[in-house]
Short mmCIF file of C-alpha atoms in Angstrom, two decimals:
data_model
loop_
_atom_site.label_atom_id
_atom_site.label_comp_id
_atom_site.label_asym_id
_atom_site.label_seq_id
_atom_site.Cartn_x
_atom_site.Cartn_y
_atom_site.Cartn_z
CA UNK A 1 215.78 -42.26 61.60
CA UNK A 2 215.27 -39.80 59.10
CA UNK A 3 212.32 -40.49 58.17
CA UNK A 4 211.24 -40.31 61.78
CA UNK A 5 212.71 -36.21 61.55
CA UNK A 6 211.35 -35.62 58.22
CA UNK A 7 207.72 -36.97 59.85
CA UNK A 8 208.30 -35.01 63.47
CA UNK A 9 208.85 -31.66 61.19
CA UNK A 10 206.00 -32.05 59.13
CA UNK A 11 203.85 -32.58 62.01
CA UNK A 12 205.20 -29.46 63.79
CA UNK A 13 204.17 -27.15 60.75
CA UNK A 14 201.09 -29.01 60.33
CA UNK A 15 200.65 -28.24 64.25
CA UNK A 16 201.70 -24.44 64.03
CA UNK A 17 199.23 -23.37 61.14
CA UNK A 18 195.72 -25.55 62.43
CA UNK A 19 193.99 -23.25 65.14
CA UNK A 20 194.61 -24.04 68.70
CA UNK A 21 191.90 -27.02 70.33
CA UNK A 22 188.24 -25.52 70.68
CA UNK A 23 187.52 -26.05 74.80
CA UNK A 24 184.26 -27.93 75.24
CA UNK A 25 181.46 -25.79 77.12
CA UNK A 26 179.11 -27.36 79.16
CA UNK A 27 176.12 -25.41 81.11
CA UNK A 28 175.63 -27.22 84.67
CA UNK A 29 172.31 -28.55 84.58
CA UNK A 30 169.76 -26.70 87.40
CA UNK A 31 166.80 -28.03 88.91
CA UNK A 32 164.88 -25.22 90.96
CA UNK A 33 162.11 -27.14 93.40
CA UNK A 34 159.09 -26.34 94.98
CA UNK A 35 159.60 -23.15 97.35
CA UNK A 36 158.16 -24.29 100.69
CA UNK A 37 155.71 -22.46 102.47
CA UNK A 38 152.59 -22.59 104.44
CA UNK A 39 148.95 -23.42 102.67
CA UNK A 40 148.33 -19.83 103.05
CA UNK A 41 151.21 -19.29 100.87
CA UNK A 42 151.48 -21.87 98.30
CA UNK A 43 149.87 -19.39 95.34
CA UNK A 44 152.62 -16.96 96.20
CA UNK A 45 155.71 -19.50 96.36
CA UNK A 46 154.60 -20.93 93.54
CA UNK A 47 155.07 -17.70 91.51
CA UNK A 48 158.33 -17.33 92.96
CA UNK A 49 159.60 -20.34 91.62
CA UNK A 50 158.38 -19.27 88.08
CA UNK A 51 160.28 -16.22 88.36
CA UNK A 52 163.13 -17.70 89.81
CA UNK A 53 163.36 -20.14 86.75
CA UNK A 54 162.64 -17.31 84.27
CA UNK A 55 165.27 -15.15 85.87
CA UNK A 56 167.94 -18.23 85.85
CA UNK A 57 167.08 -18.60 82.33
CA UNK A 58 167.46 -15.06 81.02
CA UNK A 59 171.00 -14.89 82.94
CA UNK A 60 172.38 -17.88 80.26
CA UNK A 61 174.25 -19.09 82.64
CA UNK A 62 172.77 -22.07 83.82
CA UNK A 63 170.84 -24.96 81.72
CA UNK A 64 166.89 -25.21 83.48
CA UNK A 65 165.57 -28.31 83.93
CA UNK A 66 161.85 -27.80 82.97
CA UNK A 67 159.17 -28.18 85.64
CA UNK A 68 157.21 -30.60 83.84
CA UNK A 69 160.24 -33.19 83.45
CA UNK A 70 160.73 -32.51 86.93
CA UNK A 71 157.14 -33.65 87.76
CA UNK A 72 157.40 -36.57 86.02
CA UNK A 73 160.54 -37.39 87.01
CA UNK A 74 159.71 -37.54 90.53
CA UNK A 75 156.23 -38.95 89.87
CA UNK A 76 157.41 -42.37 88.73
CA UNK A 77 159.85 -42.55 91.62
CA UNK A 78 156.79 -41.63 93.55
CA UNK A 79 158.93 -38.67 95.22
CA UNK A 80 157.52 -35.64 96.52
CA UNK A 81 159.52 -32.25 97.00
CA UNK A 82 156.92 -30.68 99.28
CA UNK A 83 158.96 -29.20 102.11
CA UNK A 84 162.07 -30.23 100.60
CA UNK A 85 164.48 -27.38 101.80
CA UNK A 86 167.55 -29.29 103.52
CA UNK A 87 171.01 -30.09 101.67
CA UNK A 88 169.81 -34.57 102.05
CA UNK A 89 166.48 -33.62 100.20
CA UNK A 90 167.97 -31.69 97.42
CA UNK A 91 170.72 -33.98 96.85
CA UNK A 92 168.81 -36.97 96.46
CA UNK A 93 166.18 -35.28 94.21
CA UNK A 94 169.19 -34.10 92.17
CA UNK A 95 170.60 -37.47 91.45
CA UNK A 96 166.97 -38.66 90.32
CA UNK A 97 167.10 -36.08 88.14
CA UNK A 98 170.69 -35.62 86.67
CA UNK A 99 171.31 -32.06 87.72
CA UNK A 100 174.58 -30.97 88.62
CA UNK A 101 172.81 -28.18 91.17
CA UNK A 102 169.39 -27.60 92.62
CA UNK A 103 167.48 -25.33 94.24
CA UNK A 104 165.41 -25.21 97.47
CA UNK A 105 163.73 -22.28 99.26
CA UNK A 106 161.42 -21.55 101.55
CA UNK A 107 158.90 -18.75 101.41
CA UNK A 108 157.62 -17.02 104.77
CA UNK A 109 155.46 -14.32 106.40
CA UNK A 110 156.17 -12.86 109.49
CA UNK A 111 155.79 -8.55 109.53
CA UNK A 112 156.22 -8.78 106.06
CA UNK A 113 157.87 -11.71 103.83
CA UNK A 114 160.87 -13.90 103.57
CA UNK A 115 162.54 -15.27 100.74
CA UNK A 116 165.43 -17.92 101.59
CA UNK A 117 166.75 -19.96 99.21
CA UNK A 118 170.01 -22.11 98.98
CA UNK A 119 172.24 -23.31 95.73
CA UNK A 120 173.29 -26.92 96.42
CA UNK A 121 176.02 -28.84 94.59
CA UNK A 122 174.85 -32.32 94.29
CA UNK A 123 177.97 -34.11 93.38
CA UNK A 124 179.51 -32.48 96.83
CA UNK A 125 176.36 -32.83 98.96
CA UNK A 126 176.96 -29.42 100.32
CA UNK A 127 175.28 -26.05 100.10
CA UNK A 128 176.96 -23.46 97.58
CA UNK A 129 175.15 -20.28 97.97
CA UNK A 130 172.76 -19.53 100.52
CA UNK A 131 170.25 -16.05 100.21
CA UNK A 132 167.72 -14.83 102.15
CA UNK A 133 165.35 -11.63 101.15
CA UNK A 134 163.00 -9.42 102.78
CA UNK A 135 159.64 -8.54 100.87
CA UNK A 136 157.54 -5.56 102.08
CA UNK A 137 154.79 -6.45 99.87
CA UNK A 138 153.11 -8.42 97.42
CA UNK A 139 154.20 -5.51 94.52
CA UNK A 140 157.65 -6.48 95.10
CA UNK A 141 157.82 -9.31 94.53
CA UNK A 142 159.54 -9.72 91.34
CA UNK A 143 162.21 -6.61 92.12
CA UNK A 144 163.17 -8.75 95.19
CA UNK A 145 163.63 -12.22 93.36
CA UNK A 146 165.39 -10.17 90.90
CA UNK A 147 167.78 -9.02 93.25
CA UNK A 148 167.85 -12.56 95.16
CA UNK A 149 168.99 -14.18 91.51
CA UNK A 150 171.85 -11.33 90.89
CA UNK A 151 173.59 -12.58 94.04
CA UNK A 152 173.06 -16.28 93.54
CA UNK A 153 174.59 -16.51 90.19
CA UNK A 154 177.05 -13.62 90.98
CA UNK A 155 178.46 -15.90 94.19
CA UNK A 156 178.30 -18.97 92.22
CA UNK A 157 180.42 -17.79 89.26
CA UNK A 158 182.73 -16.36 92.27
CA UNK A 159 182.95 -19.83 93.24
CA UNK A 160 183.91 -21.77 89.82
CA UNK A 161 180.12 -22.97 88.57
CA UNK A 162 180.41 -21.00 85.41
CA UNK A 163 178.98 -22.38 82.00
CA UNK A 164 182.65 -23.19 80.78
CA UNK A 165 184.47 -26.85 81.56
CA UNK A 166 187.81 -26.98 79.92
CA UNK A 167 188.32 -30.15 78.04
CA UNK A 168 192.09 -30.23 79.15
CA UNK A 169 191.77 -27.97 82.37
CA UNK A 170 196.02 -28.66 82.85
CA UNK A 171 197.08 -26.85 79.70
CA UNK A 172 195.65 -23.47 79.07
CA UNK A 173 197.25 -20.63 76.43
CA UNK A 174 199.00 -23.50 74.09
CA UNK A 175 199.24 -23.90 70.89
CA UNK A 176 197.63 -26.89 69.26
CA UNK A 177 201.16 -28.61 69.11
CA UNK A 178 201.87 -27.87 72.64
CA UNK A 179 198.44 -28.73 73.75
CA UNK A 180 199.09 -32.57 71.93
CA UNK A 181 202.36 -32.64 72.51
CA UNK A 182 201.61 -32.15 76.38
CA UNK A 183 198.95 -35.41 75.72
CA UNK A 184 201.21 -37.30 73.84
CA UNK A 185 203.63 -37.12 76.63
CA UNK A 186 201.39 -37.61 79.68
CA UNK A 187 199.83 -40.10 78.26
CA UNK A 188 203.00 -42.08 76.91
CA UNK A 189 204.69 -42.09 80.37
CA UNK A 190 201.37 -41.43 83.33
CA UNK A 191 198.56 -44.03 83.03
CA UNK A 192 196.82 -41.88 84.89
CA UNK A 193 196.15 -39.28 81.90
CA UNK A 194 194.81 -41.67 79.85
CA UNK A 195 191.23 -40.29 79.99
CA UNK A 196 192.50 -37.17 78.66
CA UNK A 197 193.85 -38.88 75.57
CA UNK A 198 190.57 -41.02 75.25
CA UNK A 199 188.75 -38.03 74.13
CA UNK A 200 191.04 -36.82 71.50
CA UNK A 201 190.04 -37.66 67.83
CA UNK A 202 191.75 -39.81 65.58
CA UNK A 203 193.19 -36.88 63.65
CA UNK A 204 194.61 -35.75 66.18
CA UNK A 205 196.11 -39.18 68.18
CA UNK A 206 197.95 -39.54 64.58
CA UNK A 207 200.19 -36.39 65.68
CA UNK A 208 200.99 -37.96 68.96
CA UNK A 209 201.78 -41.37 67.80
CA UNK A 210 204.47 -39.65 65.64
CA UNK A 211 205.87 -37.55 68.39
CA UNK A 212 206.61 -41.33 70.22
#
């Protein structure tokens, strides 16, 4: 039994002087399709899908699946994206391709020119962020994508899809005793936690085992 203190007290000081746990980051994966349009258009909407992928980019928010992956991708799974602009489509495409979100527009011209495009969530099968904008002209064509991008990734970081996913979501502010502690217990007495221990390392499942 004293031993057992003697052990539990070390670990505690041990515990209080290591830095708290570093929270895994992860980037959701984005796959931005072909914007649909007529065959008038297709120069045009193809441009807009390069800046809409160069504008993603630059934000850092959000990691860009490259075009040519995409291609081939959907190539050997003989898929094809053209006029792929509903939430089915983009899901499906998105599980071939392991994105977390994707992209779909479509690309229009009547008394001037339309830019819609919708965020989807593939995981949820539903549509995240949907923006539309008006184009006077050809000239502004990269202003108005610019401005189109600003409110996408502004409304989807309002939403929760930022580039951060916390390792143990539950416990947030702890210490790096608390923060095991908290595992240690969960785990020792709800099965249902167990995942959460799982991706602890060895160094630090030999602080729980001593707290039980």
């Amino acid at each position: 039994m004293r031993n057992r203190i003697i052990h539990i007290i070390i670990t505690l000081t041990i515990c209080y002087l290591l830095p708290t746990m570093v929270q895994a980051k992860k980037k959701y994966n984005v796959a931005v399709l072909d914007i649909a349009s007529s065959q008038a258009l297709k120069a045009n909407a193809s441009a807009i899908r390069e800046l809409l992928e160069i504008r993603l980019f630059k934000k850092n928010i959000f990691t860009i699946i490259e075009r040519n992956r995409i291609s081939v991708i959907l190539k050997e799974q003989k898929f094809s994206t053209t006029g792929c602009t509903d939430t089915g489509c983009a899901v499906e495409i998105g599980k071939l391709l392991s994105a977390d979100l994707v992209i779909v527009g479509n690309f229009s011209q009547i008394d001037g020119y339309t830019l819609s495009i919708k965020l989807v969530d593939v995981s949820k099968g539903s549509i995240i962020v949907a923006e539309y904008e008006n184009i006077k002209n050809k000239n502004s064509f990269l202003k108005s994508v610019k401005k189109l991008t600003n409110r996408l990734v502004k409304k989807s970081l309002a939403k929760g899809y930022n580039n951060t996913v916390k390792t143990l979501s539950y416990i947030e502010n702890s210490s790096r005793f608390t923060t095991l502690f908290k595992i240690g217990f969960v785990n020792h007495y709800n099965s249902d936690y167990k995942s959460k221990y799982s991706q602890l390392s060895f160094y630090d499942k030999s602080y729980i085992i001593g707290f039980y």
